[in-house]
Coordinates of C-alpha atoms in Angstrom, one line a residue:
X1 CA 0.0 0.0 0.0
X2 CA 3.0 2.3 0.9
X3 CA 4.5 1.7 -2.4
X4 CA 1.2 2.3 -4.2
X5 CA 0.7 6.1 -2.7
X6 CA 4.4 7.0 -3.2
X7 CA 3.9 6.2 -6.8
X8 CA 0.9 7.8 -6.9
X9 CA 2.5 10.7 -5.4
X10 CA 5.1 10.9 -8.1
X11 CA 2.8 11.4 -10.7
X12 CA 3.3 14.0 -13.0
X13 CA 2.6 17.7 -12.3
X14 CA -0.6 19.1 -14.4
X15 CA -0.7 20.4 -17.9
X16 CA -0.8 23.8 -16.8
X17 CA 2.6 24.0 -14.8
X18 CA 4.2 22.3 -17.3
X19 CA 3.5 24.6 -19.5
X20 CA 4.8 27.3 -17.5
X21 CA 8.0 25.5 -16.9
X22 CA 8.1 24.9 -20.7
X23 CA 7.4 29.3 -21.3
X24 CA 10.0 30.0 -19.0
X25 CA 12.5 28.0 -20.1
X26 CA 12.0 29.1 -23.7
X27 CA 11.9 32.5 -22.3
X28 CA 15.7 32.4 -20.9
X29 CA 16.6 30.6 -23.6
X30 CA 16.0 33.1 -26.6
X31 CA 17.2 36.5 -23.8
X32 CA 19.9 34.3 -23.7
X33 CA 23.4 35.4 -25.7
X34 CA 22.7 33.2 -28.7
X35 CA 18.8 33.1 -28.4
X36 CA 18.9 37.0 -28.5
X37 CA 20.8 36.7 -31.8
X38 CA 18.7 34.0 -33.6
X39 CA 15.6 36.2 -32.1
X40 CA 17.2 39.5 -33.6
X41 CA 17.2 37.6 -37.1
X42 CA 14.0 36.1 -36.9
X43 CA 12.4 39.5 -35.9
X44 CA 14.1 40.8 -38.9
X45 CA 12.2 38.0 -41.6
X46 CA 9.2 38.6 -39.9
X47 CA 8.9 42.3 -40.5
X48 CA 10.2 42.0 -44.0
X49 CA 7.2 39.9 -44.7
X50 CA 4.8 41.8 -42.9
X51 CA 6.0 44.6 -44.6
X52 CA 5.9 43.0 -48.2
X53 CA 2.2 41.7 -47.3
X54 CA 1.3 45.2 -46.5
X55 CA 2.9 47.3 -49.0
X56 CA 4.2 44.8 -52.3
X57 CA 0.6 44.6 -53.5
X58 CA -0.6 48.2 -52.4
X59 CA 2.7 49.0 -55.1
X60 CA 1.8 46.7 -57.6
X61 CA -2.0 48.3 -57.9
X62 CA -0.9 51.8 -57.4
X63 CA 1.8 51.9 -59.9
X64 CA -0.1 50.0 -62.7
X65 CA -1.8 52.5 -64.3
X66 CA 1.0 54.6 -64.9
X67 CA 1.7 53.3 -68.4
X68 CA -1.7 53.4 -69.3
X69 CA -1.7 57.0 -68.0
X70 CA 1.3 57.6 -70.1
X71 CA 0.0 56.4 -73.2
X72 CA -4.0 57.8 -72.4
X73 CA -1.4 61.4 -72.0
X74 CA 0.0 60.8 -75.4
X75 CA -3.8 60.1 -77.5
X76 CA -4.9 63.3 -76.1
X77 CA -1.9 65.7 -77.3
X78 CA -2.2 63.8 -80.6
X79 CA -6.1 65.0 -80.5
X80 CA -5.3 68.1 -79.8
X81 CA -3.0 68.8 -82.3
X82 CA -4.9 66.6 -84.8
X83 CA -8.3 67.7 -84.5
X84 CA -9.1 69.9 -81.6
X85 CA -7.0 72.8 -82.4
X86 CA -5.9 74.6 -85.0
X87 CA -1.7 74.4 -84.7
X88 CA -1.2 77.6 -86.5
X89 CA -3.2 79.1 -83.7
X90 CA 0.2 79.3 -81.8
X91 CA -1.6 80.9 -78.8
X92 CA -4.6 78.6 -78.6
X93 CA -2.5 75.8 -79.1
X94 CA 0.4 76.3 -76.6
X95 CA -2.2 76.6 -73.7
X96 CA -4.3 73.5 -74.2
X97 CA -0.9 71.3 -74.9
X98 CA 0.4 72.9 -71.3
X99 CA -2.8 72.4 -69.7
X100 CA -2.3 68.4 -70.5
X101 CA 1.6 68.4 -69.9
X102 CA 0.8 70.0 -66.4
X103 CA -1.5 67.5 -65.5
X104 CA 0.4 64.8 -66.3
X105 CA 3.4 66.8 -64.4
X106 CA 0.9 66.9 -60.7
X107 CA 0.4 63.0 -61.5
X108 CA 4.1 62.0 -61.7
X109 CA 5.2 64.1 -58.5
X110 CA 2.0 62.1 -56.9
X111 CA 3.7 59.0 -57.5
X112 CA 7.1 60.0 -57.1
X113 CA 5.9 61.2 -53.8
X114 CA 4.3 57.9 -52.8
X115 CA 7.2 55.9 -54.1
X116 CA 7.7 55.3 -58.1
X117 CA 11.0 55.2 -58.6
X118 CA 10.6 56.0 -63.0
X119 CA 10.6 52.7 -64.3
X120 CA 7.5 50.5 -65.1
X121 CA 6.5 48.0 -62.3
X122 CA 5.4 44.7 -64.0
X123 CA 6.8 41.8 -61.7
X124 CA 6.8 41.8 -58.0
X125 CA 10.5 40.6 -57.5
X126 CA 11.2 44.6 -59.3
X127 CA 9.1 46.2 -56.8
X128 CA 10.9 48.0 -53.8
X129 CA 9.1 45.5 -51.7
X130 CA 11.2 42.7 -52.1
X131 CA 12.2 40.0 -49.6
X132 CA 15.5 42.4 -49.9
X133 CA 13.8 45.2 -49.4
X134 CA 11.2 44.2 -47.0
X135 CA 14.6 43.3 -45.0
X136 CA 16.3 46.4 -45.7
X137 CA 13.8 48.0 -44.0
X138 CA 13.6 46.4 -40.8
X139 CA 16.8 46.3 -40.7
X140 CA 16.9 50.6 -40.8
X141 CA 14.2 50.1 -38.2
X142 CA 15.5 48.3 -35.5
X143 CA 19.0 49.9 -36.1
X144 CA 17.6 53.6 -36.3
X145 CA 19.9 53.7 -39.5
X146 CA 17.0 54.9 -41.3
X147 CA 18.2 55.0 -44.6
X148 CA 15.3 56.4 -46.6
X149 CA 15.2 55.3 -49.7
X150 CA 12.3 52.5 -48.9
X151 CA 9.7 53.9 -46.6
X152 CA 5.9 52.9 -46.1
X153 CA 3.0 54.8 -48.4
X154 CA -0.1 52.8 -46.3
X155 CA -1.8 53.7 -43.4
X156 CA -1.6 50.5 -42.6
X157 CA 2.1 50.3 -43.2
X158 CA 2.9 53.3 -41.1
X159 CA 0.9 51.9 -38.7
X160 CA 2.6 49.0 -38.5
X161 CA 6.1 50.8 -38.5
X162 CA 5.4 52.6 -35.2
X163 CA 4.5 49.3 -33.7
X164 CA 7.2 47.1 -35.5
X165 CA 9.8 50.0 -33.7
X166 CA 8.4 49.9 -30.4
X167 CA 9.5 46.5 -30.1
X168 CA 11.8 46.1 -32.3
X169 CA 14.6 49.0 -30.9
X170 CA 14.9 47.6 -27.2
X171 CA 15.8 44.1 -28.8
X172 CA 17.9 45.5 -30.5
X173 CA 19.6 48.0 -28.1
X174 CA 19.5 44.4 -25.8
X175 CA 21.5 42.1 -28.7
X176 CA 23.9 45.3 -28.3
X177 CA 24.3 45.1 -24.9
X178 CA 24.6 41.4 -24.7
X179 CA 26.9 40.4 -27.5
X180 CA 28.8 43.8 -26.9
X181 CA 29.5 42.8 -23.5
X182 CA 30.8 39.0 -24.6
X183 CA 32.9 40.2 -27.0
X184 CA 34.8 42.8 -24.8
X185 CA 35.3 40.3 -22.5
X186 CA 36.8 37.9 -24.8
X187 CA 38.9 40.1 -26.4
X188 CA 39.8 41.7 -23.3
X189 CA 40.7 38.1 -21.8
X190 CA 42.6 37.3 -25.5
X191 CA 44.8 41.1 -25.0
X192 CA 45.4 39.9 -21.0
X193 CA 47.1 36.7 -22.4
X194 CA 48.7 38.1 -25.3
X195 CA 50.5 40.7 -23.0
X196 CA 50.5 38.8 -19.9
X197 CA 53.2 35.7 -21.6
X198 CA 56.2 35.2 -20.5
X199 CA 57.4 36.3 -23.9
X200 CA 56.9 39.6 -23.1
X201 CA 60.0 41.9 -21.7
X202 CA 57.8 43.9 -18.9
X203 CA 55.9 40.5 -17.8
X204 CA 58.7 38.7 -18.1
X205 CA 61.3 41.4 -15.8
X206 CA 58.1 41.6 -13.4
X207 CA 58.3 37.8 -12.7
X208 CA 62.3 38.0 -12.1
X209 CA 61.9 40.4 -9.4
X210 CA 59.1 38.6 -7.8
X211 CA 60.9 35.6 -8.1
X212 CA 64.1 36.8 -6.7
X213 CA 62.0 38.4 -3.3
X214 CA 60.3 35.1 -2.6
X215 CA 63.8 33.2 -3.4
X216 CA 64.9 35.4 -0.3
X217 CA 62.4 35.0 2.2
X218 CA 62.7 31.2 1.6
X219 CA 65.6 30.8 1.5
X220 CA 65.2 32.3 4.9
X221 CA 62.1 30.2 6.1
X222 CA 64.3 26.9 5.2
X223 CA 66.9 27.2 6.7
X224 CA 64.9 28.4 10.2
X225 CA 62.6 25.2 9.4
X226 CA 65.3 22.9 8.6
X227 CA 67.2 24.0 12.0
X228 CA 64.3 23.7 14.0
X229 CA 62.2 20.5 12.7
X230 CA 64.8 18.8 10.7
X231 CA 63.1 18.4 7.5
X232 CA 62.6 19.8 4.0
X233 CA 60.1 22.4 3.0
X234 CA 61.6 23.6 0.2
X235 CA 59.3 21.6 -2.1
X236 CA 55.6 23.1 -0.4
X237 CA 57.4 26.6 -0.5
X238 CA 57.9 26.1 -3.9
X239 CA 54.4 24.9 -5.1
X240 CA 53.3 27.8 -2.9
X241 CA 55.1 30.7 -4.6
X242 CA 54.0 29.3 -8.5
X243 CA 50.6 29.5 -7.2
X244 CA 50.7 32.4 -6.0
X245 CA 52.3 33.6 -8.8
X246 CA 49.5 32.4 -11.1
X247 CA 47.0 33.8 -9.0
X248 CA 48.5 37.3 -9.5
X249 CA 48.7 36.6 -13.5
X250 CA 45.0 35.7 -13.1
X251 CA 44.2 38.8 -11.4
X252 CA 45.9 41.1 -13.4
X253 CA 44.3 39.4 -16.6
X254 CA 40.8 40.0 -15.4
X255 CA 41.8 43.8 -14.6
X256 CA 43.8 44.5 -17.6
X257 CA 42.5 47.6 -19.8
X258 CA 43.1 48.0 -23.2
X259 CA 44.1 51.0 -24.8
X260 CA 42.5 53.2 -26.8
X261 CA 44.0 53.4 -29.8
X262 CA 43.7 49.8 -30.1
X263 CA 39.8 50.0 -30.2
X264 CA 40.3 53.0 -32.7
X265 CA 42.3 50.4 -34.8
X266 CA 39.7 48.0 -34.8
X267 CA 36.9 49.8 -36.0
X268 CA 39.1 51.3 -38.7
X269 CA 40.2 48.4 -40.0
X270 CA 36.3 46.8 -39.9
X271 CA 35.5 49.9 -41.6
X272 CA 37.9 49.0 -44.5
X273 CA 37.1 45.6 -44.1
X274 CA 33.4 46.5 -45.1
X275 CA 35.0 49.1 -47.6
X276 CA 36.8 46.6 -49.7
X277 CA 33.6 43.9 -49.8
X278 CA 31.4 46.2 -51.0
X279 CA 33.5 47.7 -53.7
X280 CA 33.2 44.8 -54.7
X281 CA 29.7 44.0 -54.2
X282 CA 28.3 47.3 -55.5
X283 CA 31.1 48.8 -57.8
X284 CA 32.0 51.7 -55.4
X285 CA 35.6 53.0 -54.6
X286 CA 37.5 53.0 -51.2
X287 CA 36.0 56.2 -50.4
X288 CA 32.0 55.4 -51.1
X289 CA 32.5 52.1 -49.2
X290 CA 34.2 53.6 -46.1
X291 CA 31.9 56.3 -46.1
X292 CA 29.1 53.9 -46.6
X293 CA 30.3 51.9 -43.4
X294 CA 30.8 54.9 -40.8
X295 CA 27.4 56.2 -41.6
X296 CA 25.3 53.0 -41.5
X297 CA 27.7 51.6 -38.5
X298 CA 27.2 55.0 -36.8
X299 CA 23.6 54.3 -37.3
X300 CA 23.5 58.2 -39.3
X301 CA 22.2 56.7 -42.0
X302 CA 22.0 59.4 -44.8
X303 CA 20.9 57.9 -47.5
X304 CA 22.3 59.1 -50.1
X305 CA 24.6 55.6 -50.6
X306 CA 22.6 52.6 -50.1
X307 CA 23.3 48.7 -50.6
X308 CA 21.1 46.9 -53.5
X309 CA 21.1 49.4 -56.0
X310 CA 23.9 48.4 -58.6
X311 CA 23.2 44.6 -58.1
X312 CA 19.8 45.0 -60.3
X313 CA 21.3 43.6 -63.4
X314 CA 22.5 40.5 -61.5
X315 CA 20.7 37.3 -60.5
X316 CA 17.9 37.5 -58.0
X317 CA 19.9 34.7 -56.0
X318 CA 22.9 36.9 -56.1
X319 CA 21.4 40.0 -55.0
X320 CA 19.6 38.1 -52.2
X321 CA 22.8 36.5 -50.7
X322 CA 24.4 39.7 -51.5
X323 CA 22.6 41.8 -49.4
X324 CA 22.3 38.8 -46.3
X325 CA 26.2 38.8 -46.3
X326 CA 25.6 43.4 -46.4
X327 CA 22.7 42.7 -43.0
X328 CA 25.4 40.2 -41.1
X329 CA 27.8 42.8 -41.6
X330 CA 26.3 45.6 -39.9
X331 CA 24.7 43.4 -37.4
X332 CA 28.0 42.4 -36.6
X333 CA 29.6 45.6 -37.2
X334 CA 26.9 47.3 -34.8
X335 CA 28.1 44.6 -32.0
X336 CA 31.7 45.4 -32.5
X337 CA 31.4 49.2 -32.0
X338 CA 29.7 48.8 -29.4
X339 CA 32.6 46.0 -27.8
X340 CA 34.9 49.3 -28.5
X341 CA 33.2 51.8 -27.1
X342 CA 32.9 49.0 -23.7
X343 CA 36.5 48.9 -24.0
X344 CA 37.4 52.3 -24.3
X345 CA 34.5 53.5 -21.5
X346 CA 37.3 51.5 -19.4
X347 CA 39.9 52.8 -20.2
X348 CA 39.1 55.9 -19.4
X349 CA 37.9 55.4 -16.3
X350 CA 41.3 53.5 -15.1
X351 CA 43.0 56.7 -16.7
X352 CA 40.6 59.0 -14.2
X353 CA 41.2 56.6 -11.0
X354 CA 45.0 56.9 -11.8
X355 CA 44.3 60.6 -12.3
X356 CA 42.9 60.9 -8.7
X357 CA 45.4 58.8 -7.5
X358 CA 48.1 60.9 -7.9
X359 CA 46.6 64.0 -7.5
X360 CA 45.9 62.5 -4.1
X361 CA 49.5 61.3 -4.3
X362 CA 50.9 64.8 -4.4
X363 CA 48.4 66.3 -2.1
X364 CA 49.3 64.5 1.0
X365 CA 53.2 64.8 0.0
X366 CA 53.0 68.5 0.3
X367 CA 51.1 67.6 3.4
X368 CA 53.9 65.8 5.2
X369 CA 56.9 68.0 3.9
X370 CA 58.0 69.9 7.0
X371 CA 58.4 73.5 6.8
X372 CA 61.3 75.2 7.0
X373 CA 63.7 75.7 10.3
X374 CA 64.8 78.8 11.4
X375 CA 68.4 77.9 11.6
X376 CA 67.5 77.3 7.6
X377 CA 66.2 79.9 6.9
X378 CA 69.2 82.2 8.4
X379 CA 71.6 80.1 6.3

């Protein structure tokens, strides 16, 4: 009977809590550091299809009329100058063919203004509201890059925008904060062990002198041990002074700083990273590319250069991965700044303590000098 109720006891727990257990562990999982990533992506495909449900169509039926409103344009001048009016009637004529060329003009700065770009839109894939473009834009979203070039012409689009921001910049500012954080920390632990070896001249003169102080004070303890007790300690002091030396190593790795310009040096050289891939991608120079970097990676986002625009001519697959590998980039990019700017927020603030320090330093040594005797003074 005992062992019946205990297994009855072990049953399992109801639906309910098991379904919390199952939310929260899904929960720490994607605010974790590589569920925050995969989460930052997803949100990403998610608005560019939302965005291409919402606005590909709206584009399609807005912009298909402009040919036939091209062509209607065309009939009537012809009927105008056909049969309507008289063209030696130079007056008459000039005001009814300006009357229709204005017209036409109000309706091409109507769609320019709502986003026709001057070409015909037949196909979908040509529209701005590609799966490229759709993630383009979320992309400038989330990022506040806000590049400008594809914005939303629906209510319902703009609408959706707002809300799509809302929650979209905190995750975003939280994959900064989370992957930024990781990679100071490993490349601050990489610098630490890179100028902590025992390759290094300062590390290296820094041991010696440690060495040579605890050679003395065992010598010292040995031979006052080995006088007193009769037996050898030399080993145990030994063990003893390596760990304390690697305990030291291991403090001073976890409160190294690195420099400044070192940061500086990294973003320069991702900048000209991103520089050289996307002269390539998109047929710009040095100077277009690096400019192209520091604004979108500085989240300005001018628009005036943006990514997709010379890679038209080329495959739809091309232009797809092409502009995945551009996203990655700046994702990446985004994380990296902000690993500098972690980095160099340290640095200063070691170079402010060290500041106080020997202001303080000075302070109380003026303090303690003694003033002058008289028997000084009349020397």
């Amino acid at each position: 009977m005992e062992r019946k109720r205990s297994i009855r006891r072990r049953q399992k727990p109801p639906f309910a809590e098991r379904l919390k257990d199952n939310c929260r562990s899904f929960t720490a999982f994607m605010f974790s550091n590589v569920g925050i990533i995969f989460l930052v992506v997803l949100y990403m495909i998610a608005g560019a299809f939302m965005f291409i449900a919402i606005e590909g169509n709206e584009a399609l039926e807005r912009f298909a009329q402009i040919p036939s409103k091209r062509i209607e344009t065309a009939m009537r001048l012809w009927q105008i100058s056909c049969c309507e009016v008289n063209v030696f009637n130079k007056s008459v004529f000039e005001e009814r063919v300006g009357e229709e060329i204005r017209a036409y003009q109000e309706k091409i700065v109507l769609w320019a203004r709502r986003g026709w770009q001057g070409s015909d839109i037949t196909l979908e894939s040509e529209t701005q509201w590609s799966f490229s473009g759709g993630f383009l834009y979320s992309l400038t979203v989330i990022t506040t890059i806000g590049y400008g070039n594809i914005v939303p012409r629906t209510e319902w689009g703009k609408i959706a925008t707002i809300f799509y921001a809302i929650i979209g910049m905190p995750l975003f500012l939280l994959y900064l904060s989370n992957i930024g954080d990781i990679l100071a920390k490993s490349f601050k632990w990489i610098y630490a062990k890179f100028c902590l070896c025992r390759v290094c001249p300062g590390v290296a003169r820094r041991r010696a002198l440690r060495a040579r102080r605890r050679a003395r004070t065992e010598e010292r303890d040995y031979q006052s041990e080995l006088g007193d007790n009769g037996f050898d300690t030399a080993t145990i002091t030994t063990s003893n002074v390596e760990d304390e030396i690697e305990e030291e190593i291991t403090a001073e790795t976890n409160t190294v700083t690195v420099p400044i310009t070192i940061c500086i040096m990294i973003m320069i050289g991702y900048i000209f990273f991103g520089a050289r891939l996307f002269a390539d991608w998109e047929n710009w120079d040095i100077l277009d590319g690096s400019y192209f970097c520091f604004i979108s990676l500085s989240s300005i986002g001018f628009g005036d250069i943006v990514p997709g625009a010379s890679l038209q001519t080329k495959g739809d697959t091309k232009m797809e991965i092409s502009f995945i590998l551009c996203a990655i980039y700046l994702l990446l990019g985004m994380a990296l700044i902000a690993m500098c700017f972690n980095l160099m927020q340290e640095q200063v603030i070691y170079k402010i303590r060290s500041l106080k320090k020997c202001v303080r330093g000075c302070c109380q040594c003026k303090k303690n000098v003694p003033p002058p005797s008289e028997d000084d003074s009349e020397g």
